[in-house]
Amino acid sequence: MHPRLAADRDGLPHLLETVQQHAAGVLAGLCEREVVPAARLPEPDPLPGHGDGLRAALEEFAARWEPALSASAGPRYLGFVTGGVTPAALAGDWMTAAWDQNSFSSLDGAGQHLERETIGWLRTLFGLSDRQHGTFVSGATMSNTVGLAIAREWLGEQQGVSPAEHGVGALGPVRVLSGAAHSSVPKALAMLGVGRQALVRVATRPGREAVDLTALEQALARGEADGPCVVVANAGTVNTVDFDDLRAIAALRERYSFWLHVDAAFGAFAALSPAHAHLVDGLELADSVCVDLHKWLNVPYDSAVQFTRRPDLQTRVFQNAAAYLGPLGDTPDTVHLTPENSRRLRALAAWFTLRAYGRDGHREIVERCIGCARALGEAVDDTPGLRLLAPVRLNVVCFTLADDPTAERLAALAEQLEPVAFLTPTVLDGVPALRAAFSNWQTTETDTRRVAAALQAATHEMHTAYQW
Ligand SMILES: *Cc1c(COP(=O)(O)O)cnc(C)c1O
């Protein structure tokens, strides 16, 4: 063995203590460090010929790279929809690497069983039915992709062909109807060979991102001659967290034939709050459902789950038939269910946090985030020069400048905030805007007050400068 490697092996318990202390220091500083640091990016170094061992690697990482990393796991990183890592999820992730299971087959241990237990817990958490089988994937984009791959196979079944066997060319024209689909949906359609153009944008309700049911029904009726189609319903849009009426959409299947996929990447967590659970009423009726876990469950990247009622179609698409993997059987191994072959025991971080804090603990996180979003929404409403673009329905505040809301001025406003908070830009109905999304387990009312104060000061400054 290389002497450096042997030395690290022999000193491992001690080295891990050093790493643990370093990680504890990072986490202790997370709430106070600049959310997006102004530090310069290091230049790339050449590949080291000789290594200096773990301790030197840690020191160099800390000196060269850490100053430029953002506090994205911290409480005032409100860009995109970003979760942090609960203490138990962190432990689960460390254990995932320590055990380093290849969770793809059940030939060698209990990994798959732990995954199934965790899926069962998540199903209960989101109020799904026992018939919705789940599999871990890397993120909501992959979850939407797997869901739509199963939908594609279902379309084939309706036409008496198998796209998994004969290619998408075997299918007639594919239509995917959606009100305000996330950008990952056209991406998934591109990957699946169906093509981005298959996505038909259905009108949304006036001033809303929720689909207009009459327009959806008309689109279904118009396309009836072309045969069954796919509807992507949205449970939590990223701009204004709007929800399609899932139960009403599902009921349309009595008259029209379509596969119902629901993108509930973070909206599914509304189910944890009794006051908001009605927003996802009907989720249990979907044929496939996408839920992200690295957002509001606060497990580390990358983690999401894909649920479907048709695991048989899923295995038709993703089966990886090889003599060494054994037969499919009644409960197929995950190697037959997702795009990956080898994969980490991704369920473990979710298992840890659910085991440690339970439904109540995660409900408290969700409700606290909703409370923070409400409070920031009220502060925005009370700030001269700012304008809310939508009511705060759940955990996102979408707002813009009252006067001359150009993308440049909003970017300047966001940049002013950056030591204190990170917000991301968007465009809603043609109006450039900013979004603040709350999904971190550590965010408190105090953080919200700090963000509101920084926002008010920056808006005031911008307004004064503008008048000059
Ligand atoms: C975040 C998000 C996605 C994509 O999720 P990734 O985990 O980044 O792949 C898809 N849909 C919705 C509604 C989202 O919020």
Short mmCIF file of C-alpha atoms in Angstrom, two decimals, residues 186-400:
data_model
loop_
_atom_site.label_atom_id
_atom_site.label_comp_id
_atom_site.label_asym_id
_atom_site.label_seq_id
_atom_site.Cartn_x
_atom_site.Cartn_y
_atom_site.Cartn_z
CA PRO A 186 -39.35 19.94 -21.26
CA LYS A 187 -35.83 18.83 -20.37
CA ALA A 188 -37.16 15.38 -19.46
CA LEU A 189 -39.14 15.24 -22.71
CA ALA A 190 -35.96 16.06 -24.64
CA MET A 191 -34.07 13.26 -22.88
CA LEU A 192 -36.90 10.80 -23.47
CA GLY A 193 -36.92 11.33 -27.22
CA VAL A 194 -40.44 12.72 -27.05
CA GLY A 195 -39.16 16.23 -27.64
CA ARG A 196 -39.74 19.56 -25.96
CA GLN A 197 -42.35 20.49 -28.55
CA ALA A 198 -44.64 17.77 -27.20
CA LEU A 199 -45.39 20.06 -24.26
CA VAL A 200 -48.63 21.93 -24.83
CA ARG A 201 -49.07 24.90 -22.56
CA VAL A 202 -52.62 25.06 -21.27
CA ALA A 203 -54.01 28.42 -20.10
CA THR A 204 -53.83 29.11 -16.40
CA ARG A 205 -56.49 30.79 -14.31
CA PRO A 206 -56.48 34.61 -14.54
CA GLY A 207 -53.57 36.01 -12.53
CA ARG A 208 -52.59 32.52 -11.41
CA GLU A 209 -50.15 29.72 -12.22
CA ALA A 210 -52.80 27.06 -11.55
CA VAL A 211 -54.21 25.47 -14.67
CA ASP A 212 -57.61 26.60 -15.90
CA LEU A 213 -59.77 23.47 -15.71
CA THR A 214 -62.03 24.50 -18.56
CA ALA A 215 -59.03 25.13 -20.80
CA LEU A 216 -57.57 21.77 -19.79
CA GLU A 217 -60.80 19.98 -20.57
CA GLN A 218 -60.99 21.74 -23.95
CA ALA A 219 -57.40 20.71 -24.72
CA LEU A 220 -58.23 17.12 -23.79
CA ALA A 221 -61.34 17.19 -25.97
CA ARG A 222 -59.48 18.74 -28.91
CA GLY A 223 -56.82 16.04 -28.82
CA GLU A 224 -59.17 13.11 -28.33
CA ALA A 225 -58.83 11.98 -31.93
CA ASP A 226 -55.08 11.56 -31.39
CA GLY A 227 -55.67 9.14 -28.52
CA PRO A 228 -54.51 9.19 -24.90
CA CYS A 229 -52.11 11.85 -23.69
CA VAL A 230 -50.19 12.91 -20.58
CA VAL A 231 -51.17 15.64 -18.13
CA VAL A 232 -48.47 17.11 -15.91
CA ALA A 233 -50.23 18.71 -12.96
CA ASN A 234 -48.32 21.10 -10.74
CA ALA A 235 -48.42 21.01 -6.97
CA GLY A 236 -46.30 23.99 -6.02
CA THR A 237 -44.97 26.15 -8.87
CA VAL A 238 -41.60 27.74 -8.21
CA ASN A 239 -42.64 31.36 -8.73
CA THR A 240 -45.82 31.68 -6.73
CA VAL A 241 -46.31 28.17 -5.28
CA ASP A 242 -49.61 27.69 -7.00
CA PHE A 243 -51.43 24.36 -7.02
CA ASP A 244 -53.54 22.76 -9.71
CA ASP A 245 -56.79 21.25 -8.47
CA LEU A 246 -55.51 17.68 -8.43
CA ARG A 247 -58.78 16.02 -7.50
CA ALA A 248 -60.68 17.79 -10.27
CA ILE A 249 -57.99 16.93 -12.81
CA ALA A 250 -58.01 13.29 -11.73
CA ALA A 251 -61.80 13.26 -12.13
CA LEU A 252 -61.40 14.23 -15.82
CA ARG A 253 -60.09 10.70 -16.37
CA GLU A 254 -63.69 9.52 -16.24
CA ARG A 255 -64.20 11.23 -19.60
CA TYR A 256 -60.72 11.37 -21.14
CA SER A 257 -57.86 8.96 -21.23
CA PHE A 258 -54.58 10.37 -19.90
CA TRP A 259 -51.69 9.59 -17.60
CA LEU A 260 -51.61 11.96 -14.62
CA HIS A 261 -48.12 12.94 -13.49
CA VAL A 262 -47.87 15.39 -10.59
CA ASP A 263 -44.78 17.51 -10.04
CA ALA A 264 -44.95 18.04 -6.29
CA ALA A 265 -41.22 18.63 -5.90
CA PHE A 266 -41.64 20.73 -2.77
CA GLY A 267 -45.40 21.31 -2.75
CA ALA A 268 -45.97 17.78 -1.43
CA PHE A 269 -44.78 19.07 1.94
CA ALA A 270 -48.02 21.07 2.24
CA ALA A 271 -49.46 17.71 3.33
CA LEU A 272 -47.52 18.03 6.61
CA SER A 273 -49.41 21.16 7.65
CA PRO A 274 -53.09 20.56 8.46
CA ALA A 275 -53.86 24.15 7.47
CA HIS A 276 -52.35 23.61 4.00
CA ALA A 277 -52.95 19.92 3.31
CA HIS A 278 -55.98 20.74 1.15
CA LEU A 279 -53.56 22.13 -1.45
CA VAL A 280 -52.39 18.59 -2.28
CA ASP A 281 -55.75 16.92 -1.91
CA GLY A 282 -55.91 14.26 -4.63
CA LEU A 283 -52.17 13.62 -4.80
CA GLU A 284 -52.92 9.99 -3.97
CA LEU A 285 -54.83 9.68 -7.24
CA ALA A 286 -51.85 10.41 -9.48
CA ASP A 287 -50.29 7.78 -11.75
CA SER A 288 -46.84 9.18 -10.99
CA VAL A 289 -45.59 11.74 -8.50
CA CYS A 290 -42.31 13.64 -8.17
CA VAL A 291 -41.11 14.74 -4.71
CA ASP A 292 -37.74 16.29 -3.95
CA LEU A 293 -36.12 15.47 -0.63
CA HIS A 294 -33.05 17.73 -0.80
CA LYS A 295 -35.41 20.69 -0.63
CA TRP A 296 -37.90 20.63 2.21
CA LEU A 297 -36.99 17.36 3.90
CA ASN A 298 -33.56 18.92 4.52
CA VAL A 299 -31.42 15.96 3.56
CA PRO A 300 -28.16 16.66 1.71
CA TYR A 301 -27.88 16.67 -2.07
CA ASP A 302 -28.86 14.75 -3.92
CA SER A 303 -32.13 13.06 -3.11
CA ALA A 304 -35.66 12.77 -4.44
CA VAL A 305 -38.30 10.12 -4.80
CA GLN A 306 -40.46 8.97 -7.65
CA PHE A 307 -43.81 7.31 -6.97
CA THR A 308 -45.88 5.39 -9.48
CA ARG A 309 -48.87 3.08 -9.63
CA ARG A 310 -47.36 1.11 -12.49
CA PRO A 311 -44.07 -0.42 -11.36
CA ASP A 312 -44.65 -3.04 -14.09
CA LEU A 313 -44.31 -0.36 -16.77
CA GLN A 314 -41.38 1.11 -14.86
CA THR A 315 -39.49 -2.18 -15.06
CA ARG A 316 -40.32 -2.46 -18.75
CA VAL A 317 -38.41 0.78 -19.27
CA PHE A 318 -35.60 0.43 -16.75
CA GLN A 319 -35.00 -3.31 -16.46
CA ASN A 320 -31.36 -4.17 -16.60
CA ALA A 321 -31.47 -7.80 -17.55
CA ALA A 322 -28.13 -9.44 -16.86
CA ALA A 323 -27.42 -12.97 -15.75
CA TYR A 324 -25.48 -11.80 -12.70
CA LEU A 325 -28.36 -9.67 -11.41
CA GLY A 326 -30.88 -12.49 -11.08
CA PRO A 327 -34.56 -12.53 -12.15
CA LEU A 328 -36.90 -9.53 -11.81
CA GLY A 329 -39.31 -11.22 -9.37
CA ASP A 330 -42.31 -9.57 -7.68
CA THR A 331 -40.33 -6.83 -5.96
CA PRO A 332 -37.73 -5.85 -8.53
CA ASP A 333 -34.41 -4.50 -7.32
CA THR A 334 -33.81 -0.80 -7.91
CA VAL A 335 -31.41 -1.62 -10.72
CA HIS A 336 -34.57 -2.38 -12.71
CA LEU A 337 -36.41 0.79 -11.66
CA THR A 338 -34.24 3.84 -12.31
CA PRO A 339 -31.75 5.15 -14.86
CA GLU A 340 -28.78 4.29 -12.65
CA ASN A 341 -27.19 0.91 -12.27
CA SER A 342 -24.91 1.34 -9.26
CA ARG A 343 -26.20 3.85 -6.72
CA ARG A 344 -25.53 4.98 -3.18
CA LEU A 345 -27.79 4.07 -0.27
CA ARG A 346 -29.52 7.42 -0.78
CA ALA A 347 -32.41 6.48 1.49
CA LEU A 348 -30.28 6.52 4.62
CA ALA A 349 -30.17 10.29 5.20
CA ALA A 350 -33.96 10.45 4.81
CA TRP A 351 -34.32 7.44 7.12
CA PHE A 352 -32.20 9.13 9.80
CA THR A 353 -34.05 12.44 9.78
CA LEU A 354 -37.49 10.77 9.75
CA ARG A 355 -36.42 8.41 12.53
CA ALA A 356 -34.93 11.23 14.60
CA TYR A 357 -37.66 13.88 14.28
CA GLY A 358 -40.69 12.02 13.02
CA ARG A 359 -43.71 13.52 11.37
CA ASP A 360 -44.09 16.16 14.10
CA GLY A 361 -40.52 17.40 13.79
CA HIS A 362 -40.79 17.77 10.04
CA ARG A 363 -44.22 19.34 10.35
CA GLU A 364 -42.70 21.97 12.64
CA ILE A 365 -40.01 22.78 10.04
CA VAL A 366 -42.62 23.13 7.30
CA GLU A 367 -44.92 25.32 9.40
CA ARG A 368 -42.06 27.52 10.60
CA CYS A 369 -40.96 28.09 6.98
CA ILE A 370 -44.51 28.98 5.99
CA GLY A 371 -44.68 31.42 8.93
CA CYS A 372 -41.41 33.05 7.86
CA ALA A 373 -42.62 33.42 4.26
CA ARG A 374 -45.84 35.01 5.50
CA ALA A 375 -43.90 37.45 7.68
CA LEU A 376 -41.57 38.46 4.86
CA GLY A 377 -44.57 38.83 2.54
CA GLU A 378 -46.15 41.24 5.02
CA ALA A 379 -42.89 43.18 5.30
CA VAL A 380 -42.67 43.46 1.50
CA ASP A 381 -46.26 44.63 1.39
CA ASP A 382 -45.44 47.33 3.95
CA THR A 383 -42.30 48.52 2.15
CA PRO A 384 -42.74 51.55 -0.09
CA GLY A 385 -41.12 50.80 -3.43
CA LEU A 386 -41.84 47.05 -3.34
CA ARG A 387 -44.83 45.16 -4.66
CA LEU A 388 -45.94 41.57 -4.02
CA LEU A 389 -46.73 39.76 -7.27
CA ALA A 390 -48.78 37.01 -5.65
CA PRO A 391 -50.20 36.22 -2.24
CA VAL A 392 -47.88 34.06 -0.13
CA ARG A 393 -49.64 30.71 -0.49
CA LEU A 394 -46.96 28.58 1.12
CA ASN A 395 -43.21 29.20 1.40
CA VAL A 396 -42.23 31.59 -1.41
CA VAL A 397 -42.43 35.38 -1.56
CA CYS A 398 -42.49 36.68 -5.14
CA PHE A 399 -42.14 40.45 -5.45
CA THR A 400 -40.81 43.25 -7.58
#
